[in-house]
Structure formats: C-alpha cells, structure tokens
C-alpha cells in the first residue's frame, strides 16, 4: 500500500511538471534600456613620445591669424609652433648674433624658426612653420621680418594655404620685449596688419597677425657663419 502511494505521488508530480511545461508562454518583449551610467574619470596623461622633449626644449611661438577668406568668410585660427630641429640647425632656428659697427653701434640679431609638427622636412610645403629675423640696434630703428607658411582650416571643412612674408618697424610693433643673455631666454610679442593689396596676401582682405614669442636662443662662436 505504501509503495502504491509513493508511485502515485511521483506520477502526480511528473504530470504536473508536464502540464506546467506545456502551458509555458512565449518570452515577453525586452524592457526599455536603462539610463546611461556616469562617465568614468579621465585617465592619466601618457608619457611624451620619443624625441618630443628634445624637439620642444627651445620654446615656442604662438601665432593668431584673423581675416577674411577669398570667398568672404571670416577666419580666426591660432597655431602653436613649438617644434624645432636640434643639432647644427640650431644656428638658424634658435640663435642670437651680436655685432658692433665702426661707429660704435651695437646690433643684436635674433633668428627663430619653429614648426607646427615634429615631422620636420627641409622641402617647402611639408610642414607649417614661422620664421622670424628680429634686428635690434642700440641707436634705434629696430626691424623685424616675418615669414609664415600655414594651412588655415575652417569648421566648414574648407582651407587655404597662407604663405605670407612681411617686414615691419619693430620699435612700434614689438611689445613686452625681454632678453636674458645669461639664460638665452627671449620673450616678446608683436602685432601686424597685412594690407589687402600686399603682394603675398592672396585673400584680397586685410589679415591681422599677432605673435607671442617665448623661446631660448644661443650665441654662436662662428662669427655669423
């Protein structure tokens, strides 16, 4: 009798399981996507790449270009020229020369070249750059020559190449000049307006250029060679 009851209980449970399985419905629709989680903390800045510190150790020149493109659209772009070659080229990219004339006048000539990228090639057009030749005279008449080659790229995905050269009276254009001959630290700012009819200005409009120079220069023992 006990065995019959046990068998009956097992049979009832098995039957209930089959009935439950047979009555199981289809999966429901997926629920709504939950709210986006909080943004994680910003990771630590990685180490500078090989050669970065060497290529940027002599300081930088920040230049702001403002004007109107040839299609009458305004542009305003700031470029940080911070890369310079090392080795013998320092003579032309980070140097200061001092001369004394027969009349006793002293001339100090700064030569500065900086690039916008660490990929430096001597071929023209391979990299954006600025070149500054700044002459200071003890009797006044300071003069600065500026040459730049850069791509002006706007938010509308249009660009043009600006290859601009000009010279100007530095006694009026240069401000905040400071040169420490003991450390070679040279700082100054200058502002220039390039006329619309300038031979190098292809925009057909006036270009406003300001530069903030913060570099290190070296005195050559080669007497200007």
Coordinates of N, CA and C in Angstrom, one line a residue:
X1 N 0.8 -1.2 0.0 CA 0.0 0.0 0.0 C 0.9 1.3 0.0
X2 N 1.9 1.2 0.8 CA 2.8 2.4 0.9 C 3.5 2.6 -0.5
X3 N 3.9 1.5 -1.2 CA 4.5 1.6 -2.5 C 3.6 2.3 -3.5
X4 N 2.3 1.9 -3.4 CA 1.3 2.5 -4.3 C 1.2 4.0 -4.1
X5 N 1.1 4.4 -2.8 CA 1.0 5.8 -2.5 C 2.2 6.6 -3.1
X6 N 3.4 6.0 -2.9 CA 4.7 6.6 -3.3 C 4.6 6.8 -4.8
X7 N 4.3 5.7 -5.5 CA 4.2 5.7 -7.0 C 3.2 6.8 -7.5
X8 N 2.1 6.8 -6.8 CA 1.0 7.8 -7.2 C 1.5 9.2 -7.0
X9 N 2.3 9.5 -5.9 CA 2.8 10.8 -5.7 C 3.8 11.2 -6.8
X10 N 4.7 10.3 -7.1 CA 5.7 10.6 -8.2 C 5.0 10.9 -9.5
X11 N 4.0 10.0 -9.8 CA 3.2 10.2 -11.0 C 2.5 11.6 -11.1
X12 N 2.0 11.9 -10.0 CA 1.3 13.2 -9.9 C 2.2 14.4 -10.1
X13 N 3.4 14.3 -9.5 CA 4.4 15.4 -9.7 C 4.9 15.5 -11.1
X14 N 5.1 14.3 -11.7 CA 5.6 14.3 -13.1 C 4.6 14.9 -14.0
X15 N 3.3 14.5 -13.8 CA 2.2 15.0 -14.6 C 2.1 16.5 -14.5
X16 N 2.2 17.0 -13.3 CA 2.1 18.5 -13.0 C 3.2 19.2 -13.8
X17 N 4.5 18.6 -13.8 CA 5.6 19.2 -14.5 C 5.4 19.3 -15.9
X18 N 4.8 18.2 -16.5 CA 4.5 18.3 -18.0 C 3.4 19.3 -18.3
X19 N 2.4 19.4 -17.4 CA 1.4 20.3 -17.6 C 1.9 21.8 -17.6
X20 N 2.8 22.0 -16.6 CA 3.4 23.3 -16.4 C 4.3 23.7 -17.6
X21 N 5.0 22.7 -18.1 CA 5.9 23.0 -19.3 C 5.0 23.2 -20.5
X22 N 4.0 22.5 -20.7 CA 3.1 22.7 -21.8 C 2.4 24.0 -21.8
X23 N 2.2 24.6 -20.6 CA 1.5 25.8 -20.5 C 2.4 27.0 -20.5
X24 N 3.7 26.8 -20.6 CA 4.6 27.9 -20.5 C 4.4 28.9 -21.7
X25 N 4.3 30.2 -21.5 CA 4.1 31.2 -22.6 C 5.4 31.6 -23.3
X26 N 5.2 32.4 -24.3 CA 6.4 33.0 -25.1 C 7.0 34.1 -24.2
X27 N 8.4 34.3 -24.6 CA 9.1 35.4 -23.9 C 8.5 36.7 -24.2
X28 N 8.5 37.6 -23.2 CA 7.9 38.9 -23.4 C 8.9 39.8 -24.1
X29 N 8.4 41.0 -24.5 CA 9.3 42.0 -25.2 C 10.4 42.5 -24.2
X30 N 11.6 42.8 -24.8 CA 12.7 43.3 -23.9 C 12.3 44.6 -23.3
X31 N 12.7 44.8 -22.1 CA 12.4 46.1 -21.4 C 13.2 47.2 -22.0
X32 N 12.8 48.4 -21.6 CA 13.5 49.6 -22.0 C 15.0 49.7 -21.6
X33 N 15.8 50.3 -22.4 CA 17.2 50.4 -22.0 C 17.3 51.4 -20.8
X34 N 18.1 51.0 -19.9 CA 18.3 51.8 -18.7 C 19.1 53.1 -19.0
X35 N 19.1 54.0 -18.0 CA 19.8 55.2 -18.1 C 21.3 55.0 -18.3
X36 N 22.0 55.9 -19.0 CA 23.4 55.8 -19.2 C 24.2 56.1 -17.9
X37 N 25.1 55.3 -17.6 CA 25.9 55.5 -16.4 C 26.8 56.7 -16.4
X38 N 27.3 57.1 -15.3 CA 28.1 58.3 -15.2 C 29.4 58.0 -16.0
X39 N 30.0 59.1 -16.6 CA 31.2 59.0 -17.3 C 32.4 58.7 -16.3
X40 N 33.2 57.8 -16.7 CA 34.4 57.5 -15.8 C 35.4 58.6 -15.7
X41 N 36.3 58.5 -14.7 CA 37.3 59.5 -14.6 C 38.3 59.5 -15.8
X42 N 38.8 60.7 -16.1 CA 39.8 60.7 -17.2 C 41.1 60.1 -16.7
X43 N 41.7 59.3 -17.6 CA 42.9 58.6 -17.2 C 44.1 59.5 -17.2
X44 N 45.2 59.1 -16.6 CA 46.4 59.9 -16.6 C 46.9 60.1 -18.0
X45 N 47.5 61.3 -18.2 CA 48.2 61.6 -19.4 C 49.4 60.7 -19.6
X46 N 49.5 60.2 -20.8 CA 50.6 59.3 -21.1 C 51.9 60.0 -21.2
X47 N 53.0 59.3 -21.2 CA 54.3 59.9 -21.3 C 54.5 60.5 -22.7
X48 N 55.3 61.5 -22.8 CA 55.7 62.1 -24.1 C 56.4 61.0 -25.0
X49 N 56.1 61.1 -26.3 CA 56.8 60.1 -27.2 C 58.3 60.4 -27.3
X50 N 59.0 59.5 -27.9 CA 60.4 59.6 -28.0 C 60.8 60.8 -28.9
X51 N 61.6 61.6 -28.4 CA 62.1 62.8 -29.1 C 61.3 64.1 -28.9
X52 N 60.1 63.9 -28.2 CA 59.2 65.1 -28.1 C 59.9 66.2 -27.2
X53 N 60.4 65.8 -26.1 CA 61.1 66.8 -25.2 C 62.2 67.5 -25.9
X54 N 63.0 66.7 -26.6 CA 64.2 67.3 -27.3 C 63.7 68.3 -28.4
X55 N 62.6 68.0 -29.1 CA 62.2 68.8 -30.2 C 61.4 70.1 -29.7
X56 N 61.0 70.1 -28.4 CA 60.3 71.3 -27.9 C 61.0 72.0 -26.8
X57 N 62.3 71.7 -26.6 CA 63.0 72.2 -25.5 C 63.4 73.7 -25.6
X58 N 63.4 74.2 -26.8 CA 63.8 75.6 -27.1 C 62.7 76.6 -27.1
X59 N 61.5 76.2 -26.7 CA 60.4 77.2 -26.6 C 59.5 77.2 -27.8
X60 N 58.5 78.1 -27.8 CA 57.5 78.1 -28.9 C 57.1 79.5 -29.2
X61 N 56.4 79.6 -30.3 CA 55.8 80.9 -30.8 C 54.3 80.6 -31.2
X62 N 53.4 81.3 -30.5 CA 52.0 81.1 -30.7 C 51.5 82.3 -31.6
X63 N 50.9 82.0 -32.7 CA 50.5 83.0 -33.7 C 49.0 82.9 -33.9
X64 N 48.4 84.0 -33.9 CA 46.9 84.1 -34.2 C 46.7 84.8 -35.6
X65 N 46.0 84.2 -36.4 CA 45.7 84.7 -37.8 C 44.2 85.0 -37.8
X66 N 43.9 86.3 -38.2 CA 42.5 86.7 -38.3 C 42.3 87.4 -39.6
X67 N 41.2 87.1 -40.3 CA 40.9 87.8 -41.5 C 39.7 87.3 -42.2
X68 N 39.7 87.5 -43.5 CA 38.5 87.0 -44.3 C 39.1 86.2 -45.5
X69 N 38.5 85.1 -45.8 CA 38.9 84.3 -46.9 C 38.6 84.9 -48.2
X70 N 39.1 84.3 -49.3 CA 38.8 84.8 -50.6 C 37.3 84.7 -51.0
X71 N 36.6 83.8 -50.3 CA 35.2 83.6 -50.5 C 34.3 84.5 -49.5
X72 N 35.0 85.4 -48.9 CA 34.3 86.4 -48.0 C 33.8 85.8 -46.7
X73 N 34.4 84.7 -46.3 CA 34.1 84.0 -45.0 C 35.2 84.3 -44.0
X74 N 34.8 84.8 -42.8 CA 35.8 85.2 -41.8 C 36.5 83.9 -41.2
X75 N 37.8 84.1 -40.9 CA 38.5 83.1 -40.2 C 39.3 83.6 -39.0
X76 N 39.5 82.8 -38.0 CA 40.3 83.1 -36.8 C 40.9 81.9 -36.3
X77 N 42.2 81.7 -36.5 CA 42.9 80.5 -36.2 C 44.2 80.8 -35.4
X78 N 44.4 80.0 -34.3 CA 45.7 80.2 -33.5 C 46.5 78.9 -33.7
X79 N 47.8 79.1 -34.0 CA 48.7 77.9 -34.2 C 49.8 78.0 -33.2
X80 N 50.2 76.9 -32.6 CA 51.3 76.9 -31.7 C 52.5 76.2 -32.4
X81 N 53.4 77.0 -32.7 CA 54.6 76.5 -33.4 C 55.7 76.2 -32.3
X82 N 55.8 74.9 -32.0 CA 56.7 74.6 -30.8 C 57.8 73.6 -31.1
X83 N 57.9 73.1 -32.4 CA 58.9 72.2 -32.7 C 60.1 72.8 -33.4
X84 N 61.3 72.4 -33.1 CA 62.5 72.9 -33.8 C 63.5 71.7 -33.9
X85 N 64.2 71.7 -35.0 CA 65.3 70.7 -35.1 C 66.4 70.9 -34.1
X86 N 67.1 69.9 -33.8 CA 68.3 70.0 -32.9 C 69.5 69.7 -33.7
X87 N 70.7 70.0 -33.1 CA 71.9 69.8 -33.9 C 72.4 71.1 -34.6
X88 N 73.1 70.9 -35.7 CA 73.6 72.1 -36.4 C 72.6 73.2 -36.8
X89 N 71.3 72.7 -37.0 CA 70.3 73.7 -37.5 C 69.9 74.7 -36.4
X90 N 70.4 74.5 -35.2 CA 70.1 75.5 -34.2 C 70.7 76.9 -34.5
X91 N 71.7 76.9 -35.4 CA 72.3 78.1 -35.8 C 71.2 79.0 -36.5
X92 N 70.3 78.4 -37.2 CA 69.3 79.2 -38.0 C 67.9 79.2 -37.3
X93 N 67.7 78.3 -36.3 CA 66.4 78.3 -35.7 C 66.3 78.8 -34.3
X94 N 67.4 79.0 -33.6 CA 67.4 79.4 -32.2 C 68.7 80.1 -31.9
X95 N 69.0 81.2 -32.6 CA 70.3 81.8 -32.4 C 70.2 83.3 -32.2
X96 N 71.3 83.9 -31.6 CA 71.4 85.3 -31.4 C 72.8 85.7 -31.9
X97 N 72.9 86.8 -32.6 CA 74.2 87.3 -33.1 C 74.4 88.7 -32.6
X98 N 75.5 89.1 -32.2 CA 75.8 90.5 -31.8 C 77.0 91.0 -32.6
X99 N 76.7 92.2 -33.2 CA 77.7 92.9 -34.0 C 78.0 94.3 -33.4
X100 N 79.1 94.8 -33.7 CA 79.4 96.2 -33.4 C 80.0 96.9 -34.6
X101 N 79.4 98.0 -35.0 CA 79.8 98.7 -36.2 C 81.0 99.6 -35.9
X102 N 81.6 100.2 -36.9 CA 82.7 101.1 -36.7 C 82.3 102.3 -36.0
X103 N 81.1 102.7 -36.1 CA 80.6 103.9 -35.4 C 80.2 103.6 -34.0
X104 N 80.4 102.4 -33.5 CA 80.1 102.1 -32.1 C 78.7 101.6 -31.9
X105 N 77.9 101.5 -32.9 CA 76.5 101.0 -32.8 C 76.5 99.5 -32.6
X106 N 75.7 99.0 -31.7 CA 75.6 97.5 -31.5 C 74.3 97.0 -32.1
X107 N 74.4 95.9 -32.8 CA 73.3 95.3 -33.4 C 73.1 93.9 -32.8
X108 N 71.9 93.5 -32.4 CA 71.6 92.2 -31.9 C 70.6 91.6 -32.9
X109 N 70.9 90.4 -33.4 CA 70.1 89.8 -34.5 C 69.6 88.4 -34.0
X110 N 68.3 88.3 -33.8 CA 67.7 87.0 -33.4 C 67.1 86.3 -34.6
X111 N 67.5 85.0 -34.7 CA 66.9 84.2 -35.8 C 66.2 83.0 -35.1
X112 N 64.9 83.0 -35.5 CA 64.0 82.0 -34.8 C 63.1 81.3 -35.9
X113 N 63.1 80.0 -35.9 CA 62.2 79.2 -36.8 C 61.6 78.1 -35.9
X114 N 60.3 78.0 -36.1 CA 59.6 76.9 -35.4 C 58.5 76.3 -36.3
X115 N 58.3 75.0 -36.0 CA 57.4 74.2 -36.9 C 56.1 73.8 -36.1
X116 N 55.0 73.5 -36.8 CA 53.8 73.1 -36.1 C 53.7 71.6 -35.9
X117 N 54.6 70.9 -36.4 CA 54.6 69.4 -36.3 C 56.1 68.9 -36.1
X118 N 56.2 67.8 -35.4 CA 57.5 67.2 -35.2 C 58.1 66.6 -36.4
X119 N 57.3 66.4 -37.5 CA 57.7 65.9 -38.7 C 58.4 67.0 -39.5
X120 N 59.7 67.2 -39.4 CA 60.4 68.3 -40.0 C 61.1 67.9 -41.2
X121 N 60.8 68.5 -42.3 CA 61.5 68.2 -43.6 C 62.0 69.5 -44.2
X122 N 63.1 69.5 -44.9 CA 63.6 70.7 -45.5 C 62.8 71.1 -46.7
X123 N 62.0 70.2 -47.3 CA 61.3 70.6 -48.5 C 60.1 71.5 -48.2
X124 N 60.0 72.6 -49.0 CA 58.9 73.6 -48.8 C 57.5 72.9 -48.9
X125 N 56.6 73.3 -48.1 CA 55.3 72.8 -48.2 C 55.0 71.5 -47.4
X126 N 56.1 71.0 -46.7 CA 55.9 69.7 -46.0 C 55.4 69.9 -44.6
X127 N 55.5 71.2 -44.1 CA 55.1 71.4 -42.7 C 54.8 72.9 -42.5
X128 N 53.9 73.2 -41.7 CA 53.6 74.6 -41.3 C 54.8 75.2 -40.5
X129 N 55.2 76.4 -40.7 CA 56.3 77.0 -40.0 C 56.2 78.5 -39.9
X130 N 56.9 79.1 -39.0 CA 57.2 80.5 -38.9 C 58.7 80.8 -38.9
X131 N 59.1 81.9 -39.4 CA 60.5 82.3 -39.4 C 60.6 83.7 -39.0
X132 N 61.3 84.1 -38.0 CA 61.4 85.5 -37.6 C 62.9 85.9 -37.6
X133 N 63.2 87.0 -38.2 CA 64.5 87.6 -38.1 C 64.3 89.0 -37.5
X134 N 64.7 89.1 -36.3 CA 64.5 90.3 -35.5 C 65.8 91.0 -35.2
X135 N 66.0 92.2 -35.7 CA 67.2 93.0 -35.5 C 66.9 94.2 -34.6
X136 N 67.8 94.3 -33.6 CA 67.7 95.4 -32.6 C 69.0 96.2 -32.7
X137 N 68.8 97.5 -32.7 CA 70.0 98.4 -32.8 C 70.1 99.3 -31.6
X138 N 71.3 99.6 -31.1 CA 71.4 100.4 -29.9 C 71.0 101.8 -30.2
X139 N 71.0 102.3 -31.4 CA 70.6 103.6 -31.8 C 69.2 103.7 -32.3
X140 N 68.5 102.7 -32.2 CA 67.1 102.7 -32.6 C 67.0 102.1 -34.0
X141 N 65.7 102.1 -34.6 CA 65.5 101.6 -35.9 C 65.3 100.1 -36.0
X142 N 64.8 99.5 -34.9 CA 64.6 98.1 -34.9 C 63.7 97.6 -36.0
X143 N 64.1 96.4 -36.5 CA 63.3 95.9 -37.7 C 63.1 94.4 -37.5
X144 N 61.9 94.0 -37.9 CA 61.5 92.5 -37.8 C 61.0 92.0 -39.2
X145 N 61.5 90.9 -39.6 CA 61.0 90.2 -40.8 C 60.3 88.9 -40.3
X146 N 59.1 88.7 -40.9 CA 58.3 87.6 -40.5 C 57.8 86.8 -41.8
X147 N 58.0 85.5 -41.7 CA 57.6 84.6 -42.8 C 56.9 83.4 -42.3
X148 N 55.7 83.1 -42.8 CA 54.9 82.0 -42.3 C 54.3 81.3 -43.5
X149 N 54.2 80.0 -43.3 CA 53.5 79.1 -44.3 C 52.6 78.2 -43.4
X150 N 51.3 78.3 -43.6 CA 50.4 77.5 -42.8 C 49.1 77.3 -43.5
X151 N 48.4 76.2 -43.1 CA 47.1 76.0 -43.7 C 46.0 76.5 -42.7
X152 N 45.2 77.4 -43.3 CA 44.0 77.9 -42.5 C 42.8 77.0 -42.7
X153 N 42.4 76.3 -41.7 CA 41.3 75.3 -41.9 C 40.1 75.8 -41.0
X154 N 39.0 75.9 -41.7 CA 37.8 76.4 -41.0 C 36.8 75.2 -40.7
X155 N 35.8 75.5 -39.9 CA 34.9 74.5 -39.4 C 34.0 73.9 -40.6
X156 N 33.9 74.7 -41.7 CA 33.2 74.2 -42.8 C 34.0 73.3 -43.7
X157 N 35.1 72.8 -43.2 CA 36.0 71.8 -43.9 C 36.6 72.4 -45.1
X158 N 36.8 73.7 -45.2 CA 37.5 74.3 -46.3 C 38.8 74.9 -45.7
X159 N 39.8 75.0 -46.6 CA 41.1 75.5 -46.2 C 41.8 76.3 -47.3
X160 N 42.7 77.1 -46.9 CA 43.6 77.7 -47.9 C 45.0 77.8 -47.3
X161 N 46.0 77.8 -48.2 CA 47.4 78.0 -47.7 C 47.8 79.4 -47.7
X162 N 48.3 79.8 -46.5 CA 48.7 81.2 -46.3 C 50.2 81.2 -46.3
X163 N 50.8 81.8 -47.3 CA 52.3 81.9 -47.4 C 52.6 83.4 -47.4
X164 N 52.8 83.9 -46.2 CA 52.9 85.3 -46.0 C 54.3 85.8 -45.5
X165 N 54.7 86.9 -46.1 CA 56.0 87.5 -45.7 C 55.8 89.0 -45.6
X166 N 56.4 89.5 -44.5 CA 56.4 91.0 -44.4 C 57.5 91.4 -43.5
X167 N 57.9 92.7 -43.6 CA 58.8 93.3 -42.7 C 58.1 94.5 -42.0
X168 N 58.5 94.8 -40.8 CA 57.9 96.0 -40.2 C 58.8 96.7 -39.2
X169 N 58.4 97.9 -38.8 CA 59.2 98.7 -37.9 C 58.9 98.1 -36.5
X170 N 59.9 97.4 -36.0 CA 59.7 96.7 -34.7 C 59.6 97.6 -33.5
X171 N 60.1 98.8 -33.6 CA 60.1 99.7 -32.5 C 58.6 100.1 -32.1
X172 N 57.7 99.9 -33.1 CA 56.3 100.2 -32.9 C 55.5 98.9 -32.7
X173 N 55.9 97.9 -33.4 CA 55.1 96.7 -33.4 C 55.4 95.7 -32.3
X174 N 56.6 95.7 -31.8 CA 57.0 94.8 -30.8 C 56.7 95.3 -29.4
X175 N 56.2 94.5 -28.5 CA 55.9 94.9 -27.1 C 56.4 93.8 -26.2
X176 N 56.6 94.2 -24.9 CA 57.0 93.2 -23.8 C 58.3 92.5 -24.1
X177 N 59.2 93.2 -24.8 CA 60.5 92.6 -25.1 C 61.3 92.3 -23.8
X178 N 61.9 91.1 -23.8 CA 62.8 90.8 -22.6 C 63.8 89.7 -23.1
X179 N 65.0 90.0 -23.0 CA 66.1 89.1 -23.3 C 67.1 88.9 -22.2
X180 N 67.2 87.7 -21.7 CA 68.2 87.4 -20.7 C 69.4 86.7 -21.3
X181 N 70.5 87.5 -21.5 CA 71.7 86.9 -22.2 C 72.3 85.8 -21.4
X182 N 72.1 85.8 -20.1 CA 72.7 84.7 -19.3 C 72.1 83.4 -19.5
X183 N 70.7 83.4 -19.7 CA 70.0 82.1 -19.9 C 69.6 81.9 -21.3
X184 N 69.6 82.9 -22.1 CA 69.2 82.8 -23.5 C 67.7 82.9 -23.7
X185 N 67.0 83.2 -22.6 CA 65.5 83.3 -22.7 C 65.1 84.6 -23.4
X186 N 64.3 84.5 -24.5 CA 63.8 85.6 -25.2 C 62.3 85.6 -25.3
X187 N 61.7 86.8 -24.9 CA 60.3 86.9 -24.9 C 59.9 88.2 -25.5
X188 N 58.9 88.2 -26.4 CA 58.3 89.5 -26.9 C 57.0 89.1 -27.6
X189 N 56.2 90.1 -27.9 CA 55.0 90.0 -28.7 C 55.1 91.0 -29.8
X190 N 54.4 90.7 -30.9 CA 54.2 91.7 -31.9 C 52.9 91.6 -32.6
X191 N 52.5 92.7 -33.2 CA 51.2 92.7 -33.9 C 51.4 93.4 -35.3
X192 N 50.8 92.8 -36.3 CA 50.9 93.4 -37.6 C 49.6 93.3 -38.4
X193 N 49.3 94.2 -39.2 CA 48.2 94.2 -40.1 C 48.7 94.1 -41.6
X194 N 48.4 93.1 -42.2 CA 48.8 92.9 -43.6 C 47.8 93.5 -44.6
X195 N 48.1 94.5 -45.4 CA 47.1 95.1 -46.2 C 46.5 94.1 -47.2
X196 N 45.3 94.4 -47.7 CA 44.6 93.6 -48.6 C 45.4 93.5 -49.9
X197 N 46.1 94.6 -50.3 CA 46.8 94.6 -51.6 C 48.3 94.2 -51.5
X198 N 48.7 93.6 -50.4 CA 50.0 93.1 -50.2 C 50.3 92.0 -51.3
X199 N 51.5 92.0 -51.8 CA 51.8 91.1 -52.9 C 51.7 89.6 -52.5
X200 N 51.9 89.3 -51.2 CA 51.9 88.0 -50.7 C 50.5 87.6 -50.2
X201 N 49.6 88.6 -50.0 CA 48.3 88.3 -49.5 C 47.3 87.9 -50.6
X202 N 46.9 86.6 -50.6 CA 46.1 86.1 -51.6 C 44.6 86.2 -51.3
X203 N 44.3 86.6 -50.1 CA 42.9 86.6 -49.6 C 42.1 87.8 -50.2
X204 N 42.8 88.9 -50.5 CA 42.1 90.1 -51.0 C 41.5 90.9 -49.9
X205 N 41.8 90.5 -48.6 CA 41.3 91.2 -47.5 C 42.5 91.4 -46.5
X206 N 42.4 92.4 -45.6 CA 43.4 92.6 -44.6 C 43.5 91.4 -43.6
X207 N 44.7 91.1 -43.3 CA 45.0 90.0 -42.3 C 45.6 90.5 -41.1
X208 N 45.0 90.2 -39.9 CA 45.5 90.6 -38.6 C 46.4 89.5 -38.0
X209 N 47.6 89.7 -37.8 CA 48.5 88.7 -37.2 C 49.2 89.1 -35.9
X210 N 49.0 88.3 -34.9 CA 49.7 88.6 -33.6 C 50.5 87.4 -33.2
X211 N 51.6 87.6 -32.6 CA 52.5 86.5 -32.2 C 53.0 86.7 -30.8
X212 N 53.1 85.6 -30.1 CA 53.6 85.6 -28.7 C 54.9 84.7 -28.7
X213 N 56.1 85.3 -28.6 CA 57.3 84.5 -28.7 C 57.9 84.3 -27.3
X214 N 58.2 83.0 -27.0 CA 58.8 82.6 -25.8 C 59.7 81.4 -26.1
X215 N 61.0 81.8 -26.4 CA 62.0 80.8 -26.8 C 63.3 81.0 -26.1
X216 N 64.2 80.0 -26.4 CA 65.6 80.1 -25.9 C 66.5 80.2 -27.2
X217 N 67.4 81.1 -27.1 CA 68.4 81.3 -28.2 C 69.8 81.1 -27.7
X218 N 70.7 80.8 -28.7 CA 72.1 80.5 -28.3 C 73.0 81.4 -29.1
X219 N 74.2 81.7 -28.5 CA 75.2 82.6 -29.2 C 76.2 81.7 -29.9
X220 N 76.4 82.0 -31.2 CA 77.3 81.2 -31.9 C 78.7 81.7 -31.8
X221 N 79.7 80.8 -31.9 CA 81.1 81.2 -31.8 C 81.7 81.2 -33.3
X222 N 80.8 81.1 -34.3 CA 81.2 81.1 -35.6 C 81.2 82.4 -36.3
X223 N 81.0 83.5 -35.6 CA 81.0 84.9 -36.1 C 80.0 85.1 -37.2
X224 N 78.9 84.5 -37.1 CA 77.8 84.7 -38.1 C 77.9 83.8 -39.3
X225 N 78.8 82.8 -39.3 CA 78.9 81.9 -40.4 C 77.8 80.9 -40.4

